[in-house]
Every structure is written in structure tokens, then in C-alpha cells.
Amino acid sequence: MNPGKILLVEDNPDDVALTIRALKSHNITNDVIVAQDGVQALEYLFGPDGGPGADELPAVILLDLKLPKVNGMQVLQRIRADERTRLLPVVILTSSDEERDVIEGYSLGANSYVRKPVDFVEFTEAAKQLGLYWLLMNRAAPTPRKL
Amino acid sequence: MSLRDWPIKQKLTAMLLLISGLVLLLTSAAFVTYQVVAFRQTTLKNLSTLGRVIAANSTASLAFANQADAREILSALKAEPHVVAAALYDKDGRLFSRYPADLPRDSLSAAPARDGYRFEQGHVIGVEPVAEVGNARLGTLYLKSDMKAVSRTLWLSAGIAAGVMGISLLAAYLLAAVLQGWISQPVLALAETATAISTRQDYSVRAPKLGEDELGVLTDAFNQMLARIEDQNRALKQSEEQLRRYATELEHRVAERTHELEERNEALRRNAAELTASNTELDAFAYSVSHDLRAPLRSIDGFSQVLLEDYAARLDEAGRDSLQRVRAATQRMGTLIDDLLKLARVTRAEMRTEAVDLSDMARDIAAELQRTTPTRQVEFAIAPGLGTRGDPRLLRVALDNLLRNSWKYTAKQAQPRIEFGSIQVNGTRAFMVRDNGAGFDMKYADKLFGVFQRLHSVAEFEGTGVGLATVRRIISRHGGRIWAEGAVDQGATFYFTL
């Protein structure tokens, strides 16, 4: 399994707890870094002044859309605009399945769009599938830093 | 100015003068000619009389060759001043005596000319034989008279003729000046009237009638024509007036209608603006619901499950049951929210109208229902070729809801049957979804399409009470109508027009 970290961008602590629980319950032990809003997420990735942030980029970003300060779409835009993170897998994990959000998400370069089910059993299943797919099945693009 | 362009007055006057002038000229010429001819004859006669008298008197002097006597006789001619020369020739033709005595010899011819009286070279010449009555000729008398008398007569008569002509012409002119009015006046009056009409466009004037002649007839005809033109003009003006009135009325009406339309447009614009505003609000609301309302539900369900998983040992049966109920309610709430969002989406979705085959769509949905629940055996009777125009996505949602409804309510039926077709209702085609399922009491028919209105408990049949409300919203967005017929345990039929 890809030993990389998972960046969870989520402002709702309940959702954070439940997501982490869902991941762990399926033996996905990768580190989960939580950013509680868009600003934190961008700081983690690019550093406080837009300089180099995390030494190691996450293997996958789980991105909520409705976030305080900088919302999910803006975060996605910044990620795709930057050479270092251009090819990073980003999965939108959100409550809404409004058509315009789905279209905008994919237009901005999201790799996947998953709506959080209300039923926790279903949610756990979705988290498992996500972990399996993005950390195990998926062959990520080599990050520029490693080149 | 050419003769043709002369005023008619002058033309008439000139014509009259020309005619009377010509007549006078001819008459005068005849008069003068007659005078001259008559006077010449008289002159000849007088001279011959004189010649005969002198010839008679001269017989003795010639017979006796008495020259002195002859001279005396001839000198008596002094009494006739016109006689400028006279001579007596003897029987041999020799000049015997002459008058006046000092007349040069060579002014007279050497021998007497032939007898007779005639005009010669501006004079009257008379040659008279001298003889005793019944005897042989003794000699010849020669007389020469000037024409002064003749020319005086000529001048006199010419003068008289000229005078008479002058006076006559003057009289003719004066008379013509007065008489030409008989003809010119009515013509001028006609011309004047015509000019007045053409300059003032006043058809009420009439040409004065001055007699019963052809001009009078012409004037009558002209006036009749004017009367007719005036009538027609009046009629024309009346129709014009009427037309103007109509036009004004029409303008008023158009202005009124325009005003009304503008007001209505304004109202429509306001409505549209309000609608847009409320649509935007609804949009924001739906978006917010979609995001925010489900998050707490997820927490409730999630942590209930956590309790059930992690603390199962510390909970008794009742506690676990309670948690399961919490989870069930939460999930139901999630479904409700999802259905409500669908309804909102149906309301604000943009319409794209195109040709839709409802039969195809129904077959598709039936197949999908069979696939999701392969254990059920339902008989579908779908009429082929039912086409219409509408938004395919929305119509699909509507038909899906109706067929799913039938599918659901025939679950307890031994031989479930679902039918899709069309019938004619008051000349309009209505589509129809009929089943032999649980049906409903017609008493509550009006509640069928209300949001959250249900005629069955959740325990009996699953459902949120949003589906038929969604269908009605879609049908009304297509400008159609939906209604239902049914009876408890006798099945239900849903009709809709588009």
C-alpha cells in the first residue's frame, strides 16, 4: 500500500472523526493530516508564504467543498495551478451532489467526486473503497520534487 | 401675341370690323366705279352735243370758206373751259381753222382722225362730221377736252366713299364693341368661374346664365357639372372626415392598448424579477439544504453506529433498539431531504423542449424496475408509439415516479399489472398510468399531489409523499394537468396531459 499521507480538508469535526474512523476500520493506517479550512490546507501544501510546505506531498487529498475562508473549489484551483501539485490526486468528498458542483469540480480537475452518504455503514464502505482505490490500486504520477 | 391668343372680345370686334370693312370697301369701290363710268358717259355725251351744235353752226363757214366766221364760231368755245383745243378741217382734210387761235399748228394732226368720241391719252377726243342735213360732207370738226371734270368727280366720289366708310367703320366698331358682349360675356363668365374654382377650390360658385342660346346650354351643363363635383366633393370630404375620425379612434385605441400592454409588461417584468429573486432564493436554499442539513444527520447516524459498534456490550436490547430507531429516522430524514431537493430541482431546472417517445421511456423504466427487484413478477402493458414534445429529463422523472408508484402499490397484489397508454378526454389526448394495486379513496384524491401528503402509512408502503408532488410540478411546467381516479384495493389510474 502507498505509505503516503492523506490530507483531509474538512471543517466539521464530526465528519473528521467519522471519516478517520471509517478509514481505520478498514485497516487504512496511513497518516491523516486534517486541515480545518482552505487556508490551512493551502498552508500545509505550499507553506505560510506560498513557499515549500509539507516536505512530502500527500498521496491523496480528500476535499470538502463548503469550507470557511477559502472554499474547496478555490483550494482545488490553487492545487491545479501549481506545478508541484498539478498532478496530485484530489477527491471531492462532500455532502452535496448538486449538478453544478459536480461539473465545476471536474472542470477544475478533480479526480473523483464522492457524496458522503447519511447512512454511516454506507459511508464507511465508501471510505474503504476510496482508500483501497487511491492508496492501493492507483498509480500516482511521480511528484516533481522526487525527480 | 399671336392672333390665336387674342382675347375673345378683341377677336369678335376684329372679326366684325373685318367683315363690315370688307363689305364697305366693296360697296365703295362699286359706287366710285359707277360714278366714274356714269360721268365719263355724260362727259362724252356733253362733248358730242357740243360737237354737233358747233358742227351745225360751222356748215356755212365751211361751205363758203369763211375763215373769220369759222374762227368766231370756234371762239364761242371759251364758254366751255374744259375744251382745250378745237379745229375745223375742210372737205379735203386740210386744217381750216383752229381754237384757240394761237394754238401751234403741229399740236394738231394734219388730217382729221376717224369720226367719233373717245378717250385718248388723258383727254376726251371728239371728231364730228360737218354736213348739211341730207347733203354731202363739208368738213370735220375736231374737239379736245381735258379730263379735269372726270377726275374731280372721281376724287369727290372717292372722298365721299372714304368718309362713309370711316363713319361706317366707326359705327361698326362701336356696335361691335357692344354686341360682342352677347357672345363674349357668357364665355368670359364661364372662364372666370372656372378660374375661381381652380384657384380657390370652391365648387359652390355658379356661372351666371345670360341667355337660352348654346352658351346658355353650355353654362347650364357647366353648372350641373359643378353641382355634381360639389356633391362628390362633399361626399369625399365626409368620407375623409370619417376616415380621420376612424384613424383618430384607432390611434386612441392603439395607444390605450399599448398603455395596457406596457402596464402588463411592467407587471410581468416585476413578476419575472420577483420570480427570479425567489428562484435565486430557492436555489440558495436548496444548495444550503443539500450541504448543511445532511451533515448533522450524518453525525447522528454515524455516532449511533459508533455506539452500536463500540459499546454494544454495555447496551441492553432496548438501548440497541433505540439506537437503531435513531438511525432509521435519520436515514429517513436523509431520504426526505433528497426528495425535497429533487422537487426543488424540478421546479428550477431549465426546460428544453424536444420530441420525446414516452412509450420508449416507459419500457426503459419498467426494465429498470424489473432489474432492481428481479424477484417480483409484474405484467407491463405499454402502448407503443406515444410521442409528445417536452423536456426529456423532466418527463423521465415524472414517468419514473408514476411507474415506480404503481410498482410500489402493486407489491401486495397476486397478479400485479401496470398499464401505460393514452385516451381522449374532451378532445385532448391524455396519457394514463393504470395499476391494479392498493388504490386510494377518492375522498382524498385532492391530497394525492400535495407535498408530504400520504394516504398510506410508512409501515404499509415506503414513501416520503414528495414523488407525486414532483410529478404534478413537472406536468404543470409543461402546461399540462394531472388527475387521478381510484378506489381502495381496486387500483389507481393517473391521467396527465402535456
XYZ file of C-alpha atoms in Angstrom:
645
model
C 0.000 0.000 0.000
C 1.143 3.547 -0.727
C 2.687 4.766 2.538
C 1.838 8.372 1.695
C -0.231 10.632 3.833
C -3.890 11.507 3.372
C -4.777 15.201 3.533
C -8.332 15.547 4.820
C -9.718 19.032 4.268
C -12.851 19.138 6.431
C -14.248 21.747 8.809
C -16.822 19.566 10.573
C -15.089 17.747 13.480
C -17.803 15.070 13.481
C -17.109 14.336 9.852
C -13.369 14.333 10.599
C -13.847 11.804 13.409
C -16.195 9.631 11.371
C -14.000 9.731 8.274
C -10.898 8.772 10.232
C -12.856 6.005 11.973
C -14.172 4.731 8.667
C -10.661 4.661 7.200
C -9.122 2.956 10.233
C -11.877 0.382 10.453
C -10.689 -0.905 7.145
C -7.068 -1.027 8.162
C -6.018 2.002 6.233
C -3.277 3.117 8.550
C -1.781 5.935 6.549
C -1.265 9.232 8.385
C -4.245 11.512 8.078
C -3.473 15.219 8.180
C -6.514 17.361 8.861
C -6.915 20.879 7.552
C -9.977 22.578 9.027
C -10.361 25.124 6.261
C -8.991 26.045 2.851
C -6.304 28.312 4.262
C -4.888 25.550 6.437
C -4.917 23.176 3.504
C -3.013 25.628 1.284
C -0.551 26.412 4.093
C 0.121 22.736 4.530
C 0.759 22.279 0.827
C 2.624 25.477 -0.001
C 3.841 26.858 3.360
C 2.585 30.018 5.085
C 4.048 32.356 2.423
C 3.389 30.212 -0.575
C 6.863 28.685 -0.151
C 7.543 24.984 0.222
C 5.078 23.498 2.672
C 4.945 19.830 3.591
C 8.189 18.040 2.892
C 6.232 15.270 1.411
C 3.101 15.815 -0.590
C 0.098 13.675 0.398
C -0.801 10.609 -1.624
C -4.390 11.826 -1.927
C -6.414 14.843 -0.840
C -9.967 14.349 0.442
C -11.535 17.756 -0.108
C -14.790 19.083 1.292
C -16.376 21.908 -0.676
C -18.121 24.059 1.916
C -15.234 25.403 3.931
C -14.694 28.595 5.901
C -12.428 31.333 4.419
C -11.203 29.656 1.222
C -13.697 27.139 -0.120
C -12.965 23.751 -1.654
C -13.223 24.878 -5.264
C -10.674 27.653 -4.677
C -8.337 25.197 -2.970
C -8.671 22.851 -5.940
C -7.950 25.718 -8.310
C -4.743 26.620 -6.443
C -3.629 22.985 -6.337
C -4.084 22.592 -10.081
C -2.448 25.937 -10.837
C 0.787 24.997 -9.055
C 3.400 22.977 -10.895
C 4.233 20.896 -7.771
C 0.692 19.805 -7.039
C -0.716 19.873 -10.550
C -0.934 16.071 -10.793
C -1.867 15.341 -7.160
C -4.986 13.116 -6.820
C -7.840 15.147 -5.373
C -11.113 13.509 -4.347
C -14.013 15.790 -3.584
C -15.815 14.333 -0.561
C -18.813 16.432 0.249
C -22.477 16.481 1.300
C -23.854 17.927 -1.862
C -24.398 16.252 -5.143
C -25.684 19.390 -6.838
C -25.058 19.043 -10.533
C -23.268 22.362 -10.822
C -20.838 21.356 -8.014
C -20.072 18.079 -9.749
C -19.494 19.817 -13.088
C -17.397 22.589 -11.589
C -15.352 20.095 -9.548
C -14.480 18.014 -12.584
C -13.879 21.134 -14.679
C -11.301 22.333 -12.162
C -9.526 18.982 -12.366
C -10.881 16.850 -9.541
C -10.023 13.191 -9.958
C -13.148 11.942 -8.290
C -16.379 13.179 -6.746
C -17.936 11.295 -3.827
C -21.058 12.319 -1.972
C -20.996 11.455 1.741
C -23.942 9.135 2.457
C -26.042 9.811 5.558
C -26.016 6.128 6.430
C -22.768 5.573 8.301
C -22.497 1.991 7.161
C -22.588 3.202 3.582
C -20.187 5.974 4.458
C -17.707 3.504 5.903
C -17.997 1.423 2.777
C -17.335 4.492 0.625
C -14.263 5.402 2.723
C -12.956 1.892 2.345
C -13.396 1.927 -1.384
C -11.709 5.310 -1.634
C -8.735 4.173 0.461
C -8.372 0.952 -1.465
C -8.570 2.671 -4.783
C -6.394 5.724 -4.274
C -3.813 4.197 -1.969
C -3.614 0.706 -3.370
C -4.921 0.461 -6.889
C -3.993 3.859 -8.253
C -0.533 4.538 -9.654
C 0.079 8.194 -8.909
C 2.123 10.487 -11.100
C 5.677 10.978 -9.861
C 5.844 14.189 -7.864
C 8.169 16.827 -9.331
C 10.163 17.024 -6.132
C 11.230 13.456 -6.402
C 12.537 13.887 -9.906
C -49.085 87.913 -79.316
C -50.395 85.619 -81.999
C -53.858 86.122 -83.388
C -54.941 82.931 -81.740
C -54.050 84.293 -78.306
C -56.110 87.444 -78.616
C -58.829 87.868 -76.045
C -62.157 86.746 -77.383
C -63.508 90.344 -77.123
C -60.844 91.629 -79.491
C -61.288 88.641 -81.749
C -65.003 89.290 -82.043
C -64.505 93.036 -82.566
C -61.807 92.429 -85.141
C -63.974 89.897 -86.895
C -66.927 92.275 -87.066
C -64.727 95.154 -88.241
C -63.068 92.969 -90.843
C -66.377 91.830 -92.248
C -68.009 95.277 -92.267
C -64.780 96.840 -93.600
C -64.688 94.373 -96.475
C -68.357 94.965 -97.291
C -67.896 98.713 -97.155
C -64.787 98.516 -99.294
C -66.563 96.523 -101.978
C -69.613 98.795 -101.852
C -67.485 101.938 -102.062
C -65.489 100.505 -104.960
C -68.728 99.799 -106.808
C -70.022 103.275 -106.032
C -66.881 105.001 -107.191
C -66.683 102.849 -110.297
C -70.290 103.607 -111.141
C -69.762 107.330 -110.602
C -66.725 107.394 -112.831
C -68.317 105.317 -115.582
C -71.503 107.397 -115.483
C -69.624 110.677 -115.507
C -67.473 109.620 -118.423
C -70.535 108.747 -120.428
C -72.069 112.076 -119.503
C -68.859 113.829 -120.494
C -68.812 112.050 -123.864
C -72.477 112.880 -124.378
C -71.984 116.540 -123.466
C -68.987 116.814 -125.770
C -70.881 115.186 -128.637
C -73.787 117.523 -128.089
C -71.382 120.443 -128.151
C -69.669 118.992 -131.234
C -72.951 118.555 -133.092
C -74.021 122.164 -132.237
C -70.716 123.648 -133.395
C -70.614 121.393 -136.437
C -74.108 122.562 -137.384
C -73.084 126.163 -136.887
C -69.924 125.658 -138.947
C -71.584 124.362 -142.114
C -71.967 127.845 -143.613
C -68.441 128.983 -142.894
C -67.058 125.786 -144.436
C -69.399 125.938 -147.389
C -68.315 129.440 -148.143
C -64.759 129.007 -146.842
C -65.228 131.929 -144.493
C -62.348 131.650 -142.104
C -63.292 134.639 -139.965
C -66.718 133.218 -139.438
C -65.245 129.870 -138.542
C -62.883 131.456 -136.060
C -65.779 133.245 -134.424
C -67.812 130.118 -134.107
C -64.919 128.291 -132.573
C -64.125 131.104 -130.155
C -67.570 130.538 -128.677
C -65.929 127.508 -127.058
C -64.474 129.820 -124.431
C -67.674 129.192 -122.528
C -66.517 125.559 -122.111
C -63.264 125.806 -120.192
C -62.693 122.052 -120.475
C -62.274 122.270 -124.221
C -58.548 122.849 -124.547
C -58.305 122.631 -128.317
C -60.575 122.627 -131.401
C -60.066 122.627 -135.146
C -62.043 122.627 -138.356
C -60.837 120.732 -141.400
C -62.292 121.300 -144.921
C -63.673 118.541 -147.072
C -60.207 117.693 -148.321
C -58.867 117.315 -144.843
C -56.889 120.456 -144.652
C -56.838 122.493 -141.455
C -59.239 125.337 -141.971
C -59.473 126.979 -138.549
C -58.268 126.333 -135.057
C -59.059 127.211 -131.481
C -57.594 128.894 -129.568
C -56.183 130.998 -132.356
C -52.629 130.882 -131.014
C -52.620 127.037 -130.861
C -49.453 125.862 -132.601
C -50.204 124.007 -135.811
C -48.164 120.970 -135.010
C -50.129 120.251 -131.813
C -52.964 119.278 -134.120
C -52.890 116.367 -136.505
C -52.500 117.300 -140.148
C -55.547 115.365 -141.180
C -58.725 114.655 -139.274
C -58.877 111.342 -137.404
C -61.780 108.987 -137.823
C -65.194 110.123 -136.626
C -66.465 109.503 -133.089
C -65.946 110.460 -129.442
C -63.380 108.684 -127.338
C -60.838 108.980 -124.543
C -57.316 109.282 -125.753
C -54.130 109.964 -123.819
C -55.849 111.507 -120.794
C -58.195 113.625 -122.872
C -61.613 113.267 -124.419
C -61.377 113.476 -128.169
C -64.341 114.206 -130.400
C -64.351 114.077 -134.208
C -67.687 115.237 -135.731
C -68.501 115.351 -139.438
C -69.734 118.780 -140.661
C -72.550 118.477 -143.159
C -75.899 119.939 -144.075
C -78.714 117.558 -143.259
C -79.058 115.182 -146.190
C -76.113 116.691 -148.125
C -72.507 115.832 -148.746
C -69.905 116.310 -146.137
C -68.314 119.719 -145.934
C -65.537 119.069 -143.457
C -64.609 117.770 -139.989
C -64.737 119.282 -136.505
C -62.092 118.274 -134.015
C -62.606 118.823 -130.261
C -60.189 118.090 -127.425
C -61.367 118.336 -123.821
C -59.351 117.708 -120.698
C -60.383 115.181 -118.011
C -60.387 117.592 -115.074
C -64.098 117.217 -114.593
C -63.812 113.449 -114.629
C -61.015 113.337 -112.137
C -62.735 115.858 -109.895
C -65.791 113.653 -109.884
C -63.570 110.670 -109.170
C -61.917 112.357 -106.239
C -65.183 113.599 -104.932
C -66.851 110.236 -105.003
C -63.746 108.590 -103.582
C -63.764 111.139 -100.789
C -67.424 110.527 -100.118
C -66.854 106.773 -100.134
C -63.905 107.115 -97.733
C -65.919 109.330 -95.450
C -68.874 107.000 -95.444
C -66.526 104.080 -94.872
C -64.815 105.796 -91.998
C -68.077 106.705 -90.327
C -69.476 103.257 -91.026
C -66.411 101.542 -89.582
C -66.563 103.718 -86.506
C -70.199 102.885 -86.105
C -69.426 99.207 -86.743
C -66.669 99.311 -84.147
C -68.904 100.903 -81.567
C -71.670 98.488 -82.372
C -69.272 95.508 -82.355
C -67.847 96.626 -79.028
C -71.327 96.494 -77.600
C -72.646 93.450 -79.467
C -69.643 91.182 -78.976
C -70.621 91.174 -75.317
C -73.557 88.943 -76.210
C -71.156 86.164 -77.018
C -68.076 87.058 -75.037
C -69.809 87.836 -71.760
C -71.140 84.334 -71.053
C -67.857 82.832 -72.241
C -65.893 85.224 -70.016
C -68.232 84.484 -67.133
C -67.613 80.768 -67.646
C -63.876 81.348 -67.809
C -63.971 83.483 -64.692
C -65.945 80.873 -62.802
C -63.577 78.143 -63.910
C -60.576 80.210 -62.787
C -62.188 80.959 -59.443
C -62.849 77.260 -58.911
C -59.385 76.174 -59.879
C -57.692 78.762 -57.661
C -59.988 78.634 -54.652
C -61.232 75.049 -54.969
C -64.640 76.461 -54.213
C -67.191 74.306 -56.003
C -70.138 76.233 -54.630
C -69.843 79.107 -57.147
C -72.027 79.005 -60.291
C -71.541 80.624 -63.660
C -74.241 83.272 -64.350
C -76.571 82.313 -67.190
C -77.116 85.155 -69.675
C -79.415 83.591 -72.234
C -81.042 80.479 -73.607
C -78.705 80.053 -76.564
C -75.993 77.441 -76.954
C -73.829 79.348 -74.440
C -76.739 79.208 -72.020
C -76.901 75.448 -72.538
C -73.152 75.266 -72.037
C -73.440 77.314 -68.832
C -76.216 75.030 -67.626
C -74.138 71.959 -68.366
C -71.134 73.558 -66.660
C -73.185 74.407 -63.597
C -74.649 70.926 -63.495
C -71.150 69.521 -63.670
C -70.131 71.835 -60.835
C -73.093 70.718 -58.773
C -72.103 67.108 -59.276
C -68.470 67.863 -58.414
C -69.626 69.735 -55.343
C -71.743 66.775 -54.289
C -68.903 64.373 -54.847
C -66.527 66.721 -53.094
C -68.821 66.915 -50.128
C -69.136 63.142 -50.051
C -65.379 62.852 -50.342
C -64.861 65.314 -47.532
C -67.363 63.442 -45.427
C -65.599 60.142 -46.021
C -62.292 61.837 -45.344
C -63.668 63.229 -42.138
C -64.995 59.818 -41.231
C -61.684 58.212 -42.086
C -59.895 60.767 -39.979
C -62.256 60.036 -37.130
C -61.651 56.312 -37.525
C -57.906 56.877 -37.682
C -58.013 59.013 -34.553
C -60.175 56.468 -32.809
C -57.828 53.727 -33.904
C -54.850 55.697 -32.678
C -56.565 56.181 -29.355
C -57.343 52.537 -29.130
C -53.810 51.561 -30.105
C -52.423 53.990 -27.548
C -54.758 52.581 -24.922
C -53.830 49.013 -25.761
C -50.157 49.932 -25.866
C -50.521 51.518 -22.472
C -52.300 48.469 -21.127
C -49.691 46.240 -22.671
C -46.931 48.330 -21.194
C -48.560 48.099 -17.800
C -48.971 44.391 -18.192
C -45.417 44.108 -19.398
C -44.279 46.086 -16.403
C -46.270 43.797 -14.128
C -44.822 40.800 -15.940
C -41.344 42.226 -15.580
C -41.942 42.736 -11.882
C -43.319 39.235 -11.601
C -40.387 37.870 -13.537
C -37.999 39.796 -11.330
C -39.792 38.511 -8.241
C -39.774 35.049 -9.704
C -36.085 35.308 -10.468
C -35.485 36.563 -6.949
C -37.487 33.775 -5.379
C -35.875 31.286 -7.735
C -32.479 32.545 -6.647
C -33.568 32.271 -3.015
C -34.867 28.789 -3.628
C -31.613 27.945 -5.312
C -29.599 29.224 -2.377
C -31.927 27.425 -0.011
C -31.661 24.157 -1.885
C -27.909 24.456 -2.061
C -27.705 25.153 1.623
C -30.043 22.251 2.428
C -28.046 19.988 0.245
C -24.851 20.856 2.072
C -25.760 21.745 5.612
C -28.853 19.808 6.574
C -27.361 16.436 5.847
C -24.144 16.970 7.795
C -25.787 16.723 11.274
C -27.776 13.722 10.108
C -24.560 12.069 9.157
C -23.189 12.766 12.638
C -26.294 11.380 14.352
C -26.254 8.245 12.245
C -22.507 7.885 12.404
C -22.184 8.197 16.165
C -25.220 5.985 16.743
C -23.397 3.360 14.728
C -20.244 4.031 16.732
C -22.245 3.397 19.896
C -23.667 0.236 18.440
C -20.260 -0.994 17.371
C -18.061 0.093 20.289
C -20.480 -0.056 23.178
C -22.722 -2.909 22.193
C -21.710 -4.830 25.282
C -22.833 -2.089 27.627
C -26.219 -1.645 25.969
C -29.209 -3.833 26.557
C -31.646 -4.856 23.880
C -33.864 -1.801 24.409
C -30.870 0.541 24.151
C -29.742 -1.048 20.898
C -33.299 -0.894 19.567
C -33.475 2.797 20.422
C -30.251 3.447 18.586
C -31.486 1.506 15.581
C -34.646 3.654 15.586
C -32.486 6.779 15.748
C -30.554 5.544 12.759
C -33.694 4.611 10.818
C -35.243 8.021 11.470
C -32.041 9.737 10.455
C -31.853 7.857 7.204
C -35.496 8.557 6.506
C -34.816 12.216 7.093
C -31.933 11.942 4.616
C -34.293 10.464 2.037
C -36.835 13.203 2.714
C -34.206 15.856 2.153
C -33.079 14.182 -1.049
C -36.657 14.002 -2.341
C -37.269 17.630 -1.453
C -34.128 18.593 -3.302
C -35.370 16.678 -6.335
C -38.643 18.579 -6.170
C -36.779 21.875 -5.952
C -34.581 20.856 -8.850
C -37.625 20.030 -10.961
C -39.002 23.477 -10.217
C -35.931 25.444 -11.159
C -34.485 23.258 -13.903
C -34.313 24.946 -17.292
C -36.765 23.500 -19.830
C -35.507 22.145 -23.127
C -38.376 21.123 -25.388
C -37.857 18.356 -27.912
C -39.630 15.327 -29.314
C -39.976 12.575 -26.712
C -41.135 8.984 -27.129
C -42.956 8.253 -23.855
C -43.508 4.601 -24.815
C -39.769 4.051 -25.139
C -39.229 5.848 -21.879
C -41.856 3.736 -20.064
C -40.348 0.475 -21.396
C -36.933 1.640 -20.192
C -38.200 2.436 -16.697
C -40.109 -0.868 -16.493
C -36.956 -2.770 -17.403
C -35.017 -0.884 -14.747
C -37.637 -1.676 -12.088
C -37.552 -5.355 -13.035
C -33.779 -5.316 -12.846
C -33.639 -3.763 -9.363
C -36.209 -6.200 -7.957
C -35.926 -9.356 -10.056
C -37.979 -11.338 -7.556
C -41.178 -9.549 -8.457
C -43.295 -10.565 -11.404
C -45.211 -7.597 -12.786
C -47.079 -7.520 -16.086
C -46.414 -4.342 -18.025
C -48.747 -3.288 -20.871
C -47.154 -0.339 -22.634
C -48.898 1.134 -25.697
C -46.385 1.727 -28.492
C -45.560 4.999 -30.249
C -46.837 7.536 -27.728
C -44.843 10.594 -28.713
C -45.032 14.139 -27.437
C -42.914 17.249 -27.048
C -41.342 18.246 -23.750
C -38.226 18.239 -21.641
C -36.956 14.647 -21.786
C -35.217 14.742 -18.406
C -38.192 16.160 -16.528
C -40.658 13.867 -18.314
C -38.452 10.933 -17.435
C -38.564 11.945 -13.748
C -42.372 12.261 -13.925
C -42.938 8.948 -15.694
C -40.408 7.257 -13.406
C -42.288 8.489 -10.340
C -45.649 7.355 -11.686
C -44.464 3.879 -12.737
C -42.461 3.462 -9.527
C -45.585 4.446 -7.635
C -47.575 1.731 -9.396
C -44.755 -0.707 -8.873
C -44.775 0.055 -5.158
C -48.520 -0.116 -4.640
C -48.951 -3.368 -6.536
C -46.438 -5.105 -4.288
C -49.175 -6.903 -2.350
C -51.121 -7.881 -5.442
C -51.144 -11.522 -6.526
C -51.142 -10.673 -10.223
C -49.777 -7.176 -10.490
C -50.407 -5.366 -13.758
C -49.226 -1.897 -14.785
C -50.519 -0.217 -17.942
C -49.288 2.824 -19.835
C -51.414 4.274 -22.645
C -53.440 7.240 -23.777
C -57.128 8.171 -24.025
C -59.089 11.114 -25.421
C -60.520 13.467 -22.818
C -62.668 16.318 -24.178
C -60.828 16.156 -27.482
C -57.419 16.284 -25.831
C -55.042 13.382 -25.588
C -54.313 12.346 -22.017
C -51.642 9.847 -21.050
C -52.530 7.258 -18.484
C -50.735 5.053 -15.954
C -53.030 2.406 -14.514
C -52.381 -0.311 -11.950
C -54.409 -2.880 -10.055
C -52.691 -2.119 -6.764
C -53.791 -0.762 -3.426
C -55.631 2.185 -4.941
C -56.985 5.015 -2.815
C -60.163 6.509 -1.508
C -61.468 9.184 -3.903
C -62.325 11.288 -0.856
C -58.644 12.054 -0.538
C -57.905 12.455 -4.210
C -57.088 16.143 -3.763
C -54.378 15.286 -1.245
C -52.520 12.956 -3.572
C -50.335 15.611 -5.151
C -49.517 17.683 -2.063
C -46.002 17.640 -0.645
C -45.632 15.210 2.282
C -49.232 14.128 1.787
C -49.596 10.375 2.033
C -52.624 8.111 2.002
C -50.720 5.138 3.361
C -48.538 4.680 6.417
C -44.838 4.126 6.012
C -45.332 0.738 7.593
C -47.732 -0.186 4.756
C -45.791 1.349 1.896
C -42.471 3.169 1.915
C -42.503 6.757 0.746
C -42.000 10.394 1.591
C -45.022 11.999 -0.100
C -42.911 14.035 -2.444
C -42.999 11.918 -5.597
C -46.468 12.848 -6.875
C -45.895 16.491 -5.937
C -42.813 16.344 -8.132
C -44.849 14.791 -10.966
C -47.501 17.499 -10.722
C -44.805 20.201 -10.744
C -43.318 18.734 -13.929
C -46.709 18.382 -15.660
C -47.709 21.944 -14.784
C -44.351 23.233 -16.015
C -45.301 21.650 -19.352
C -48.638 23.481 -19.221
C -50.500 20.223 -18.602
C -52.838 18.843 -15.977
C -52.753 15.715 -13.820
C -55.539 13.941 -12.015
C -56.205 10.503 -10.584
C -59.040 8.017 -10.256
C -59.107 5.063 -7.967
C -60.789 3.037 -5.247
C -59.408 1.238 -2.258
C -57.954 -2.130 -3.341
C -59.240 -1.531 -6.865
C -56.142 0.050 -8.262
C -55.400 3.617 -9.316
C -55.229 5.443 -12.634
C -53.206 8.601 -13.133
C -54.020 10.796 -16.134
C -51.945 13.650 -17.421
C -51.980 15.999 -20.392
C -49.000 17.896 -21.773
